[in-house]
mmCIF file of C-alpha atoms in Angstrom:
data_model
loop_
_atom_site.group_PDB
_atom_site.id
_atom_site.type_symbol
_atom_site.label_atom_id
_atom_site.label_comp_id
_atom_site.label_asym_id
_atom_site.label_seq_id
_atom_site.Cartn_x
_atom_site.Cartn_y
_atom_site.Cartn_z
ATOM 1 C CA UNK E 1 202.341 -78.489 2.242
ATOM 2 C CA UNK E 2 202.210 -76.875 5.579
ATOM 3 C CA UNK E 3 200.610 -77.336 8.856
ATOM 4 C CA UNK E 4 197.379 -79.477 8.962
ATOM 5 C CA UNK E 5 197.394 -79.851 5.402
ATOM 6 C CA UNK E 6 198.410 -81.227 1.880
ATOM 7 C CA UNK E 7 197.294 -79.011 -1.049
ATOM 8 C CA UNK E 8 197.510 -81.066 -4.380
ATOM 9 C CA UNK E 9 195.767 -81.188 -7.831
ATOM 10 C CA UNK E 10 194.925 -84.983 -8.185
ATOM 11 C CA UNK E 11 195.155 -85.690 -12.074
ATOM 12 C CA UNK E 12 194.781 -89.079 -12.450
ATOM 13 C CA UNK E 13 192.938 -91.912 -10.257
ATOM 14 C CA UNK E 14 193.939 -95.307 -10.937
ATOM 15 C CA UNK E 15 193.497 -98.971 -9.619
ATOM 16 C CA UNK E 16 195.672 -100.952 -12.077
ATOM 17 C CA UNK E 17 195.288 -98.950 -15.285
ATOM 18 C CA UNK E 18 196.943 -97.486 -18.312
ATOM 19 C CA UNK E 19 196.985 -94.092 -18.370
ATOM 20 C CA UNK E 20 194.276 -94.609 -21.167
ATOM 21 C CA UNK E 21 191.690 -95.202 -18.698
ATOM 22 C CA UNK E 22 193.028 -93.925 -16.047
ATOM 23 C CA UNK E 23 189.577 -92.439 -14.345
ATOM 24 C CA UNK E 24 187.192 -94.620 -15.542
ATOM 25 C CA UNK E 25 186.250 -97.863 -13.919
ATOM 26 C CA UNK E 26 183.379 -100.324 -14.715
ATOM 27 C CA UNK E 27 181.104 -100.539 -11.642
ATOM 28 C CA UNK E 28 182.099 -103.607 -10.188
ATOM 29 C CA UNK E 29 185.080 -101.384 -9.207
ATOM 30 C CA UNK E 30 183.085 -98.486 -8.416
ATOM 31 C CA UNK E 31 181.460 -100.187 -5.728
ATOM 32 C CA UNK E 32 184.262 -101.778 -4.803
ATOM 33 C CA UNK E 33 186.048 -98.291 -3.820
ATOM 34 C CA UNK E 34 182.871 -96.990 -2.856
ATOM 35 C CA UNK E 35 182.283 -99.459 -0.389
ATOM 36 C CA UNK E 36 186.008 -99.316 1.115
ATOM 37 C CA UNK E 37 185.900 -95.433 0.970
ATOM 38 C CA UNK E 38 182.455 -95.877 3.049
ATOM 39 C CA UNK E 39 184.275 -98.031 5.677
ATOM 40 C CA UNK E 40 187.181 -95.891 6.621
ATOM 41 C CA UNK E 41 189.874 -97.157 4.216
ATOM 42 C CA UNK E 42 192.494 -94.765 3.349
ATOM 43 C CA UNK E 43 194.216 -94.737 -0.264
ATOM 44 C CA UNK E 44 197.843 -94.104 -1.576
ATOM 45 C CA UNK E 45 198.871 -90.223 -2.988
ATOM 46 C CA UNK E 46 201.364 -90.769 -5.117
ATOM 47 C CA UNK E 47 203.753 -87.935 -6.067
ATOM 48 C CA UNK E 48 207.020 -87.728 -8.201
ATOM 49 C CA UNK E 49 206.125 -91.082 -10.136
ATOM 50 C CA UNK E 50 205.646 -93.269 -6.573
ATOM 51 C CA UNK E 51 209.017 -91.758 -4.974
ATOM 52 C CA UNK E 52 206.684 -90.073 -2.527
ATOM 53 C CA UNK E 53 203.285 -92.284 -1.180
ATOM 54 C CA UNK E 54 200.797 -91.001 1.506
ATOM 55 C CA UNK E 55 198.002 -92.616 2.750
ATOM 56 C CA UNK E 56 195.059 -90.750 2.044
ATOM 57 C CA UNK E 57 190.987 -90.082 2.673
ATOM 58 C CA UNK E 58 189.698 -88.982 -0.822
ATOM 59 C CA UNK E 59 186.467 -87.613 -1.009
ATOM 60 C CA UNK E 60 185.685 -88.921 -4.911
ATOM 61 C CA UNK E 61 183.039 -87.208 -7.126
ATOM 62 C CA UNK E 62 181.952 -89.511 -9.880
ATOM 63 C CA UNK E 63 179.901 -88.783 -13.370
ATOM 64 C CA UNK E 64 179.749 -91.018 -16.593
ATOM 65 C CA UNK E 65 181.312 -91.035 -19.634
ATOM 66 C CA UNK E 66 179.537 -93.145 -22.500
ATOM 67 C CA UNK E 67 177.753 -94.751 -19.387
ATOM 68 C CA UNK E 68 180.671 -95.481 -17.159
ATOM 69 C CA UNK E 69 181.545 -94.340 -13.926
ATOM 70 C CA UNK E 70 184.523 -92.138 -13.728
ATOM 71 C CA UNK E 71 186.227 -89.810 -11.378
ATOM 72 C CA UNK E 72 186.011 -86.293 -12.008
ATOM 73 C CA UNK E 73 187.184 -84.696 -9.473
ATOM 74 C CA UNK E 74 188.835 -86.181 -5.885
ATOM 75 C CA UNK E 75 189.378 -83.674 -2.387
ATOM 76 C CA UNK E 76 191.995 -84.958 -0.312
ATOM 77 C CA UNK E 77 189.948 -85.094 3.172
ATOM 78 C CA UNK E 78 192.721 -86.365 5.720
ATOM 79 C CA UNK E 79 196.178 -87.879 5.440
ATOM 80 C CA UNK E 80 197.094 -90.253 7.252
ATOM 81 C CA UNK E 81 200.381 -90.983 9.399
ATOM 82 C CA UNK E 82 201.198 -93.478 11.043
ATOM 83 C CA UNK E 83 202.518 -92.871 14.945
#
């Protein structure tokens, strides 16, 4: 961390999963986050198990596996404090 930004590798994206399917989501869900993502809304970072939470702007790049949308890889775009 330092000034102006958070640099962190982002290993697992989840909305209510087991770490079984942790990046995959059917695309109900998909559009779901897509559409939120689209409209501004920010997302939690979790770090050290949920002892630290940020509220993030991911920039998500999906793909398919066996058909379904996952995440492959996520850029953290902004974090967000509060004032």
């Amino acid at each position: 961390m330092r000034a102006g930004s958070v640099d962190v590798t982002v290993v697992a994206v989840r909305q209510g999963k087991s770490v079984e399917g942790m990046n995959a989501f059917d695309r109900s869900v998909r559009h779901r986050i897509a559409e939120g993502l689209a409209t501004g809304s920010s997302v939690h970072l979790e770090l050290g198990g949920g002892e630290e939470v940020y509220s993030v702007t991911p920039v998500l790049s999906w793909s398919r596996d066996n058909g379904e949308p996952i995440v492959d890889d996520v850029e953290i775009e902004d974090v967000v404090f509060e004032e």
